Coordinates of C-alpha atoms and ligand atoms in Angstrom, one line a residue:
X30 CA 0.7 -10.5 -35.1
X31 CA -0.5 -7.0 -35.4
X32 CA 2.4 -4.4 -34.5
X33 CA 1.1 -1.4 -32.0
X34 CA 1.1 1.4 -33.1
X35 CA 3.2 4.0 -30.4
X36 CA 1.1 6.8 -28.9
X37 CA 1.8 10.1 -27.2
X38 CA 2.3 8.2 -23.8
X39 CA 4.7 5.6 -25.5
X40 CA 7.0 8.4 -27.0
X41 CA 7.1 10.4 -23.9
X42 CA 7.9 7.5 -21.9
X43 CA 10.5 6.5 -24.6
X44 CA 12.3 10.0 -24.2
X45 CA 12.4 10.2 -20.5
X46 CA 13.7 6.4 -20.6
X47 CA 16.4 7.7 -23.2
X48 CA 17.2 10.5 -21.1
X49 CA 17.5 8.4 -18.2
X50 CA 20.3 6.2 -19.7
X51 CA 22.1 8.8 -21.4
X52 CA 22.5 10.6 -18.2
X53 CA 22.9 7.5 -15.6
X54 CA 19.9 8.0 -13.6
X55 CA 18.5 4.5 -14.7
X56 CA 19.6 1.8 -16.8
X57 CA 17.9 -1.9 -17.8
X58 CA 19.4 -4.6 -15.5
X59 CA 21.9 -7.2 -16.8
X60 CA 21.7 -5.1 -19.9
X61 CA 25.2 -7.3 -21.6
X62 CA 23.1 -10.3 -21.0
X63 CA 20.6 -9.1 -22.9
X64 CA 18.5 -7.6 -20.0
X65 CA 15.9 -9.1 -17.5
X66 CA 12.3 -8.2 -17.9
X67 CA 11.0 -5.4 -14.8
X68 CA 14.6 -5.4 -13.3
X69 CA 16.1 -1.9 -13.5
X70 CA 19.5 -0.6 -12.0
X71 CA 19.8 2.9 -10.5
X72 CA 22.8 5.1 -12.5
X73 CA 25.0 7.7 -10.2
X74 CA 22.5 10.4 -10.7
X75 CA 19.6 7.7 -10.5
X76 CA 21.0 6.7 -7.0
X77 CA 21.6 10.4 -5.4
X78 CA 18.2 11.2 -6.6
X79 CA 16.3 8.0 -5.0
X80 CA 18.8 8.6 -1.4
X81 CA 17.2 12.2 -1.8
X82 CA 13.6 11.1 -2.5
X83 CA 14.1 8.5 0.8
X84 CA 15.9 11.1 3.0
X85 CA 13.1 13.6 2.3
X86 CA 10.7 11.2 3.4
X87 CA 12.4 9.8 6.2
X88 CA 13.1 13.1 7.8
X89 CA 9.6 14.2 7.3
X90 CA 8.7 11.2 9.4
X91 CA 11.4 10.9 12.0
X92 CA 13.1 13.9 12.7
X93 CA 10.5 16.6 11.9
X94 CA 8.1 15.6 14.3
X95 CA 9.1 13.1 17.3
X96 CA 6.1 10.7 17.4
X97 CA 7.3 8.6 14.8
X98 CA 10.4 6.0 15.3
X99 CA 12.2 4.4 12.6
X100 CA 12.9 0.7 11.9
X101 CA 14.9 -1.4 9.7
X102 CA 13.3 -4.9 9.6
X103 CA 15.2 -8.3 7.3
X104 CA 13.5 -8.8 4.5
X105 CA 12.9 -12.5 5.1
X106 CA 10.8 -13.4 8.0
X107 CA 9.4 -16.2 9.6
X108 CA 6.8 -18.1 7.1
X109 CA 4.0 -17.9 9.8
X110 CA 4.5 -14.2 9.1
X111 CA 2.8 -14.6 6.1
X112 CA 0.2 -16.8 7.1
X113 CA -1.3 -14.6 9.8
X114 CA -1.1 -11.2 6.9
X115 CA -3.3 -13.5 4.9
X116 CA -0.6 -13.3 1.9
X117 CA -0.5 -16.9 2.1
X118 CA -4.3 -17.4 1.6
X119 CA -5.1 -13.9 -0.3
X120 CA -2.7 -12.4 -2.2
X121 CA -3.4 -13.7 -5.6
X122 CA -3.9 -12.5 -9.0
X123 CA -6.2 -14.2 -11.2
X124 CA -4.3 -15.0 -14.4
X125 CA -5.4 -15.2 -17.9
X126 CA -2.7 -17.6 -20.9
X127 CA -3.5 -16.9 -24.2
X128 CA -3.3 -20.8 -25.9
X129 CA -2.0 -19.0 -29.1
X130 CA 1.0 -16.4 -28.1
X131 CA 1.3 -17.8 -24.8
X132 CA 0.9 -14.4 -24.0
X133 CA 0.1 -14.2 -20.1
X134 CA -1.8 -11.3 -18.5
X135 CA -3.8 -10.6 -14.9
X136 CA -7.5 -11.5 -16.2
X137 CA -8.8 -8.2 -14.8
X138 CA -6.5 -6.2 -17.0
X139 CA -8.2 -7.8 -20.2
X140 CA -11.6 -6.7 -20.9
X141 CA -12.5 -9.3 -24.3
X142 CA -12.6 -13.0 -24.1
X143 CA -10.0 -13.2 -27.0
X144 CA -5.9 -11.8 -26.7
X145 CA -5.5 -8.5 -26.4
X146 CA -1.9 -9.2 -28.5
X147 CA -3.1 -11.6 -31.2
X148 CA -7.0 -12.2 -30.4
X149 CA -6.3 -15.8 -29.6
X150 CA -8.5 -17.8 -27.1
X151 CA -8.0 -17.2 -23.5
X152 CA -7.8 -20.4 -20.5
X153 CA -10.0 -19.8 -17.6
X154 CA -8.4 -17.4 -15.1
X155 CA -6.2 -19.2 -12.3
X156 CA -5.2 -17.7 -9.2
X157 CA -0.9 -17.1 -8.6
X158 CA 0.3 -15.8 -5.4
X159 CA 2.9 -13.1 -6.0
X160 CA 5.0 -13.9 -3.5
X161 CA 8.8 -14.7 -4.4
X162 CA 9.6 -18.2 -2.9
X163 CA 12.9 -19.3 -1.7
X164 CA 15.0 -21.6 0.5
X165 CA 16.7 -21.2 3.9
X166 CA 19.3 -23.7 4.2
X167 CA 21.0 -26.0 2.5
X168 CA 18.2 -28.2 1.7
X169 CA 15.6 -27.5 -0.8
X170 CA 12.5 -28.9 1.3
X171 CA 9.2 -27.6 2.4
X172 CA 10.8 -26.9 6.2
X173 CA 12.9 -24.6 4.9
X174 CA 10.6 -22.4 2.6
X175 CA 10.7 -18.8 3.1
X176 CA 9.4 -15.9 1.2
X177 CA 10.8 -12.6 0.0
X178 CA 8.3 -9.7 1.9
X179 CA 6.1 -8.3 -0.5
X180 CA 5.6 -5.5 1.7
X181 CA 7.5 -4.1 4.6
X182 CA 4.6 -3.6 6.5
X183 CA 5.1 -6.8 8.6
X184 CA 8.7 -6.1 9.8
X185 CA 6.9 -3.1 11.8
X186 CA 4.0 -5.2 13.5
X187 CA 5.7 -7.6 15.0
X188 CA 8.2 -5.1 16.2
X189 CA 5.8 -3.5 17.7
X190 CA 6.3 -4.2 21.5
X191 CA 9.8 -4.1 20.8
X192 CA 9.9 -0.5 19.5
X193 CA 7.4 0.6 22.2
X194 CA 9.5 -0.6 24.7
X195 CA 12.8 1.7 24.3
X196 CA 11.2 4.7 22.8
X197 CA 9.0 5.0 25.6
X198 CA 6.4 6.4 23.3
X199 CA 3.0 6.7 23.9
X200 CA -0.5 5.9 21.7
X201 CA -1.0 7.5 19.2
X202 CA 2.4 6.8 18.0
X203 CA 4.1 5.8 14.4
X204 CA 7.0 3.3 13.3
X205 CA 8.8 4.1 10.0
X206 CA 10.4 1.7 7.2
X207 CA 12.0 1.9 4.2
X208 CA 13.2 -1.4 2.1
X209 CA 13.0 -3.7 -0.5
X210 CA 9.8 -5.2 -1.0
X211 CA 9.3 -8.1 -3.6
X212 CA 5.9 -9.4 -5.6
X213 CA 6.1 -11.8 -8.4
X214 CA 3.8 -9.6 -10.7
X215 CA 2.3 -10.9 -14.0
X216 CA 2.4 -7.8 -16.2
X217 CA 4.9 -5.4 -14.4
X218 CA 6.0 -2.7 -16.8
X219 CA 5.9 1.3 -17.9
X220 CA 9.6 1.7 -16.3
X221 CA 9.6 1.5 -12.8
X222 CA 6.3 2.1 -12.3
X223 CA 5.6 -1.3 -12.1
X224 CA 8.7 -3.7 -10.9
X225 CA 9.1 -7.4 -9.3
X226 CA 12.1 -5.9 -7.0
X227 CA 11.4 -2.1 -5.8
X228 CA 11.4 0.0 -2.6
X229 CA 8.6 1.0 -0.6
X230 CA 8.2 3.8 2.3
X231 CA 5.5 2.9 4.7
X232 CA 4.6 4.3 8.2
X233 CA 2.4 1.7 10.8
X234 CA 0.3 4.4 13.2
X235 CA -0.6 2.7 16.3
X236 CA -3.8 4.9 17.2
X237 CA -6.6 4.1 20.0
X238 CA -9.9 2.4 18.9
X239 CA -12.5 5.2 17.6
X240 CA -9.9 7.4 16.7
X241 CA -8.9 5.4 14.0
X242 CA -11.1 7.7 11.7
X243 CA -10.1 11.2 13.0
X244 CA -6.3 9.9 12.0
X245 CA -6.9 8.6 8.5
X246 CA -8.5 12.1 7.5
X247 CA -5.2 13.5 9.0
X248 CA -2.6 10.8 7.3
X249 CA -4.5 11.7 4.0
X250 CA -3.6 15.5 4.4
X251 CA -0.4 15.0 5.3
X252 CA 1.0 12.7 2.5
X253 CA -0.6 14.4 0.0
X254 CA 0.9 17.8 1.4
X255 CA 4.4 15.9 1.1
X256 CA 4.2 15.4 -2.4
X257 CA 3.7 19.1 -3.2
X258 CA 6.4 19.8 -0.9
X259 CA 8.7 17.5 -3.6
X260 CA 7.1 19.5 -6.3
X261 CA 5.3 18.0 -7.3
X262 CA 2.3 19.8 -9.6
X263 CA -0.8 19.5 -7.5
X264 CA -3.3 19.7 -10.9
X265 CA -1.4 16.1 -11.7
X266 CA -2.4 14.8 -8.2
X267 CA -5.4 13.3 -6.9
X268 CA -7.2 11.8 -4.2
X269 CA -9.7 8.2 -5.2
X270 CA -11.3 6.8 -2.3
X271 CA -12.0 3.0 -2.2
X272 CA -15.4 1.9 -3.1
X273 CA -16.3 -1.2 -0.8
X274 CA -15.3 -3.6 -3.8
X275 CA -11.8 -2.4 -3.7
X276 CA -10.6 -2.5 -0.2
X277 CA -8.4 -5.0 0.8
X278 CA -9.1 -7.9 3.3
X279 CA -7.2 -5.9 5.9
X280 CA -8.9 -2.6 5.4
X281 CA -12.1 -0.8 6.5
X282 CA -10.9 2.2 4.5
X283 CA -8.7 3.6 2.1
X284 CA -7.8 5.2 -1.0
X285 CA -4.6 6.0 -3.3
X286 CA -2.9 9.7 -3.6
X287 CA -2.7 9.3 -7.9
X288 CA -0.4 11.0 -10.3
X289 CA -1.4 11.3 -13.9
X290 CA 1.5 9.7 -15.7
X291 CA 1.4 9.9 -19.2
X292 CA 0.0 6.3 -19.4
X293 CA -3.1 7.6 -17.3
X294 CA -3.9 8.5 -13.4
X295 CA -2.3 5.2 -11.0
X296 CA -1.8 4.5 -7.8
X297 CA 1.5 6.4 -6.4
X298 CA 0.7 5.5 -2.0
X299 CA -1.7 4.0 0.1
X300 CA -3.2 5.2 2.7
X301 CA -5.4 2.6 4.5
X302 CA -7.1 2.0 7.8
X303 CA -6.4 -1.0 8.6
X304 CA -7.9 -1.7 11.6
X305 CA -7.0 -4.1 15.0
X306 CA -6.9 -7.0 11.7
X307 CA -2.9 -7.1 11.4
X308 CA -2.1 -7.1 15.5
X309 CA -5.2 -8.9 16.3
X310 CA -4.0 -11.7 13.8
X311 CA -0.3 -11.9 15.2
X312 CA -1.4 -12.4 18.5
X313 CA -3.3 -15.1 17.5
X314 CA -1.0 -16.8 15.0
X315 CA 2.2 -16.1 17.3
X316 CA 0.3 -16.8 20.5
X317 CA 1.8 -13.2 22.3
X318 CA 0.3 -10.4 24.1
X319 CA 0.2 -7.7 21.7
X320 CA -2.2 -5.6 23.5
X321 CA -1.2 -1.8 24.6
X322 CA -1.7 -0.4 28.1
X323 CA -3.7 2.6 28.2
X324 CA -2.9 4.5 31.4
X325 CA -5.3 7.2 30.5
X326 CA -8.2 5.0 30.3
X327 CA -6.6 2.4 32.7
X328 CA -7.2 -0.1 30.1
X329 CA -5.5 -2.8 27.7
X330 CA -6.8 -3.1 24.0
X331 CA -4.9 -3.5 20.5
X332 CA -4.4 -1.1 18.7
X333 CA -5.5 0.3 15.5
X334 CA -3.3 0.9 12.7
X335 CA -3.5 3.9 9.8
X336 CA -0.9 3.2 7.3
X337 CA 0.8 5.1 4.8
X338 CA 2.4 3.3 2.3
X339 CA 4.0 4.4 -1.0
X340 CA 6.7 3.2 -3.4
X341 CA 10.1 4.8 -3.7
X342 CA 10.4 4.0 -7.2
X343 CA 7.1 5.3 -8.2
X344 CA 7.9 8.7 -6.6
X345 CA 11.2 8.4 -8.5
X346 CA 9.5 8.6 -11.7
X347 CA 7.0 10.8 -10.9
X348 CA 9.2 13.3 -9.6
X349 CA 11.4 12.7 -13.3
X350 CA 7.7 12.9 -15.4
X351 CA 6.7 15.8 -13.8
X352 CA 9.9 17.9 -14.4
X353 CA 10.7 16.6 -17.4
X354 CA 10.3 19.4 -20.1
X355 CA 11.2 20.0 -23.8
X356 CA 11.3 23.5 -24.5
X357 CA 11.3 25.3 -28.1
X358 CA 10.5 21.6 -29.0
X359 CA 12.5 21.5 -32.7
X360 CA 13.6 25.5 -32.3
X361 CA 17.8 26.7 -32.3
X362 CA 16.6 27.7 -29.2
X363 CA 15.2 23.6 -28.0
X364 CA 16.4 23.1 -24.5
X365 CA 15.7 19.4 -22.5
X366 CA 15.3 20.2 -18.5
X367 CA 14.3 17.9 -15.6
X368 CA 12.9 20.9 -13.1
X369 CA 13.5 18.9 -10.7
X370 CA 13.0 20.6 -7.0
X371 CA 16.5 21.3 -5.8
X372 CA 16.0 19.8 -2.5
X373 CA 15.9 16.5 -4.5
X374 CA 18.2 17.4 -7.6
X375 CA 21.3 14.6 -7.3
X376 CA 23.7 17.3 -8.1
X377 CA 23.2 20.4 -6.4
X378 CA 25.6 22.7 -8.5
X379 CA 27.7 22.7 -11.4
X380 CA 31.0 24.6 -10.7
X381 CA 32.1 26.1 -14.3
X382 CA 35.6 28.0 -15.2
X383 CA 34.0 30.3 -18.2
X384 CA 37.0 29.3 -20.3
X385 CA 40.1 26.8 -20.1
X386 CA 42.7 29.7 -19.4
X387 CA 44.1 32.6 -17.5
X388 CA 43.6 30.6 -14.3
X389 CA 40.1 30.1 -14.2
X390 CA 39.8 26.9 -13.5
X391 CA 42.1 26.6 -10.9
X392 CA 39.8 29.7 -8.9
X393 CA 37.0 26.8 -10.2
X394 CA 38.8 23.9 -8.6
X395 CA 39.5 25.6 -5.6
X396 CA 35.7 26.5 -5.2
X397 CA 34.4 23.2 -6.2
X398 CA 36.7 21.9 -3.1
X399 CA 35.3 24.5 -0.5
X400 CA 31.5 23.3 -1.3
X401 CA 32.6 20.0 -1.9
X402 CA 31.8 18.8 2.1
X403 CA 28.6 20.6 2.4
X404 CA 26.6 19.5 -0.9
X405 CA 27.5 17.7 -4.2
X406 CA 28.6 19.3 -6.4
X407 CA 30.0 18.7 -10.4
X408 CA 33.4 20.3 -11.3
X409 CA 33.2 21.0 -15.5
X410 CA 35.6 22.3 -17.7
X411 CA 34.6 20.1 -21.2
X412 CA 33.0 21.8 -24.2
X413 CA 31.7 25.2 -24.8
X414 CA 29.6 26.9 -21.9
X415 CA 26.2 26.9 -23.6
X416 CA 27.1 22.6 -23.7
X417 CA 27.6 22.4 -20.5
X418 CA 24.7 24.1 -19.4
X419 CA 22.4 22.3 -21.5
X420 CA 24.0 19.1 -19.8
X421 CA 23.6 19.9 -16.4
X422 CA 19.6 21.3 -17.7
X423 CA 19.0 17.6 -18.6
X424 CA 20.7 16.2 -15.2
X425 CA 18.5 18.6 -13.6
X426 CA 21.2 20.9 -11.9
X427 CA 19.5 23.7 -10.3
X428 CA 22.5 25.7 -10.1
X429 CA 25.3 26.7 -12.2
X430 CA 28.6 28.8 -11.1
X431 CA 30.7 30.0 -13.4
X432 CA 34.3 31.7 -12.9
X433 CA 34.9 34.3 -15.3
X434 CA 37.5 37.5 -15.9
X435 CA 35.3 39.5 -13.9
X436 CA 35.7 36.7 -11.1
X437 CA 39.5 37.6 -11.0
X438 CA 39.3 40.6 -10.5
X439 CA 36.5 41.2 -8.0
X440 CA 36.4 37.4 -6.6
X441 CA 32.7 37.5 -7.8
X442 CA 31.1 34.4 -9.9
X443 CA 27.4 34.2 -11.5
X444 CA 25.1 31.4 -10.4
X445 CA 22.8 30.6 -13.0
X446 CA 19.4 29.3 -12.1
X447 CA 18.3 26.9 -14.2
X448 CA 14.5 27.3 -14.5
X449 CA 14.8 30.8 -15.5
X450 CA 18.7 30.9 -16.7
X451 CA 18.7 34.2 -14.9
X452 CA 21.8 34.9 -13.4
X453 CA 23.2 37.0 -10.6
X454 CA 26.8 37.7 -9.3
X455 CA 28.1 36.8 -5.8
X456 CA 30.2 36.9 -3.7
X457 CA 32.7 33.9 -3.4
X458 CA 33.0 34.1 0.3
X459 CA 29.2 34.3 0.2
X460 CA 28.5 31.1 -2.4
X461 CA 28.2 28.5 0.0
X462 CA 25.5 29.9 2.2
X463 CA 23.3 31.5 -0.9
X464 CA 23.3 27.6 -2.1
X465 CA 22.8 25.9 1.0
X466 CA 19.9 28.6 1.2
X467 CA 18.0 27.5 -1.4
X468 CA 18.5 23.9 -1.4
X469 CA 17.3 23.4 2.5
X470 CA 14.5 20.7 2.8
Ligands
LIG527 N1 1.5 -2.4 3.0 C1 0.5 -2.0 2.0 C2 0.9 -2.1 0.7 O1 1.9 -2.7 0.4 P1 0.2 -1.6 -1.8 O2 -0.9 -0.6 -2.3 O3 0.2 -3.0 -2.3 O4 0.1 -1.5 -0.2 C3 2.0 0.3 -1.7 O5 1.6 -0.9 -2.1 C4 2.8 1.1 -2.6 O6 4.0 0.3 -3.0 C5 2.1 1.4 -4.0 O7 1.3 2.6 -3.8 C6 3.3 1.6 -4.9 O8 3.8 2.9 -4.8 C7 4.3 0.6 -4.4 N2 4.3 -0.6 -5.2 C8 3.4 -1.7 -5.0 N3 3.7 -2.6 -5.9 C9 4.7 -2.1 -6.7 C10 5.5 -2.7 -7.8 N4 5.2 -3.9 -8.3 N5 6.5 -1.9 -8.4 C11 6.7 -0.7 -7.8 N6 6.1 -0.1 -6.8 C12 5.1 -0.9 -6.2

């Protein structure tokens, strides 16, 4: 079998997947057994980055605006659930085997009739539902089959009536999720981009019938403004509308918000209108009123939904891609950084003692313990300076703050910005609020 030969995108994919072991932001599940194909486990850094990623988002939705409410549905449902979505019918893949590898891949991905691996002859494409099966119960019959949601979507329509209910809010009106979501995928890969377990963000917005448009224009603004407010570069992000081929069953339109990764431009949310198709079809399936009262048009109907939906994971990397820089690539000078926005950074501020003496670290200590409760914070006192700058570079540290001989006598310290490694002196009593200044999302 012919070996591939790496490219560009393989290598840079290769050194952020380094990085992201040798700093604990990501590691290969199960790794002592060998590892388990598209599982991956989130490090210490990897975890206060994500919680930041989700927090952003959430309080973007929930707390920043009061329209939206938030929701934190199980992850298994009732089967009929899935039945009324249509996953039960619809969501398939069409899969290709090759007879010679054994080599399996989604028959839309492969564009020959031969193997893209070995060139060996393909079977005729079958269709496999995605969903993850399981069992309630101790017995392992039909009765008892449940799936694992392959979106969260669900948990928030048929919550609807529930939500509406206490929050007393009124059309137009939003419910928020975050969670698990699960899908049995036939070729997952390129990191987490692609996973069988990962974690999506989606927002249901319950709108009235003809406004449905007006609202999708505004959803699309929105999320896309959200990313750039993470950071993100806005020449790497793009807007592709849905041609009528590609909507789903449940939309009339939508289209993806893209980043260009280095293994080309993909899918990073959805934002789809959706329609009366997911209420409509619970009402009928479940056999309840799921119809809103109007009171300014004195009249019932069910409402349409825009949704937003985009993948934690996803933004993850994104978020580590797009800061991810090598500069003075093979230069003395060569420095690895993640500029990574400090409102998301998992470690807001390295708190350095210049040198291991004339009680400068215990000035550092006694710092790192004031900030301590208001943002997190890394005490360091290992290796030479320079080291442990370039460290906290490659964690993506926006700030550094370092006690020196100056500090002892004038209770002054330098942060260090880590884009620009300028540095300025401040004022100890000052530190916490120049910090908490520049981190605020
Ligand atoms: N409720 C609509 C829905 O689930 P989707 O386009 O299938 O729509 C939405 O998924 C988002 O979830 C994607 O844009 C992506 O960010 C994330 N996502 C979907 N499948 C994924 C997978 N296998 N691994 C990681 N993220 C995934």
């Amino acid at each position: 079998m012919a070996k591939k030969v790496p490219t560009e995108a393989d290598k840079k994919m290769e050194e952020l997947v380094s990085l992201c072991r040798r700093r604990g932001f990501i590691f290969q599940s199960s790794l002592i057994y060998g590892g388990i194909n598209s599982c991956w486990d989130y490090g210490p850094l990897g975890v206060e980055l994500k919680n930041n990623i989700k927090r952003f988002w959430w309080k973007s939705m929930t707390q920043d605006r009061d329209d939206i409410e938030g929701l934190d549905a199980s992850i298994i449902m009732h089967p009929r659930v899935w039945e009324a979505s249509g996953h039960v019918a619809g969501f398939h893949d069409p899969l290709v085997d090759c007879k010679q590898c054994k080599h399996r891949f989604r028959a839309d991905e492969v564009n020959s009739p031969a193997c893209p691996d070995c060139g060996g002859e393909l079977t005729e494409p079958r269709q496999f539902n995605l969903m993850f099966k399981t069992f309630v119960g101790p017995v392992e019959e039909e009765a008892a089959l449940v799936y694992l949601r392959p979106e969260t979507a669900q948990g928030i329509y048929v919550n609807f009536l529930n939500v509406l209910g206490p929050s007393r809010q009124k059309i137009p009106f939003g419910i928020a999720q975050i969670g698990k979501a699960f899908r049995n995928e036939i070729t997952p890969g390129n990191f987490v981009f692609r996973m069988r377990e990962f974690e999506q963000m989606e927002m249901q917005y319950f709108v009235r019938p003809g406004t449905d448009e007006q609202w999708f224009d505004y959803w699309k603004e929105q999320r896309m403004q959200w990313y750039l407010n993470l950071g993100i570069r806005k020449e790497k992000l793009r807007i592709h509308e849905h041609t009528h081929k590609e909507l789903a069953h449940y939309a009339r339109k939508a289209l993806d918000i893209e980043y260009e990764f280095p293994f080309g431009w993909k899918e990073l949310e959805g934002v789809h209108n959706r329609t009366d198709f997911d209420l409509s079809r619970h009402q009928e399936y479940s056999s309840k009123d799921l119809t809103y009262f109007d009171q300014e048009l004195n009249q019932h109907y069910v409402p349409y939904i825009i949704e937003t939906s985009a993948g934690v994971d996803r933004t993850l990397l994104t978020c580590l891609i797009d800061a991810y820089e090598v500069e003075n690539p093979g230069k003395k000078e060569e420095r690895t950084v993640l500029r990574l926005s400090p409102k998301i950074a998992p470690i807001k501020a390295a708190i350095l003692p210049l040198v291991n003496r004339d009680g400068m670290p215990d000035v550092a200590k006694k710092i790192a313990d004031e900030l301590r409760p208001h943002l997190k914070i890394f005490y360091d006192d290992g290796g030479s300076i320079g080291r442990r700058y370039r460290r906290q570079d490659e964690a993506g540290t926006p700030f550094g703050i370092t006690v020196d001989s100056q500090t002892l006598q004038d209770e002054t310290v330098t942060l260090r910005e880590r884009d620009s490694m300028s540095q300025i002196r401040v004022k100890i009593s000052e530190l916490k609020d120049a910090l908490l200044k520049r981190i605020a999302i």
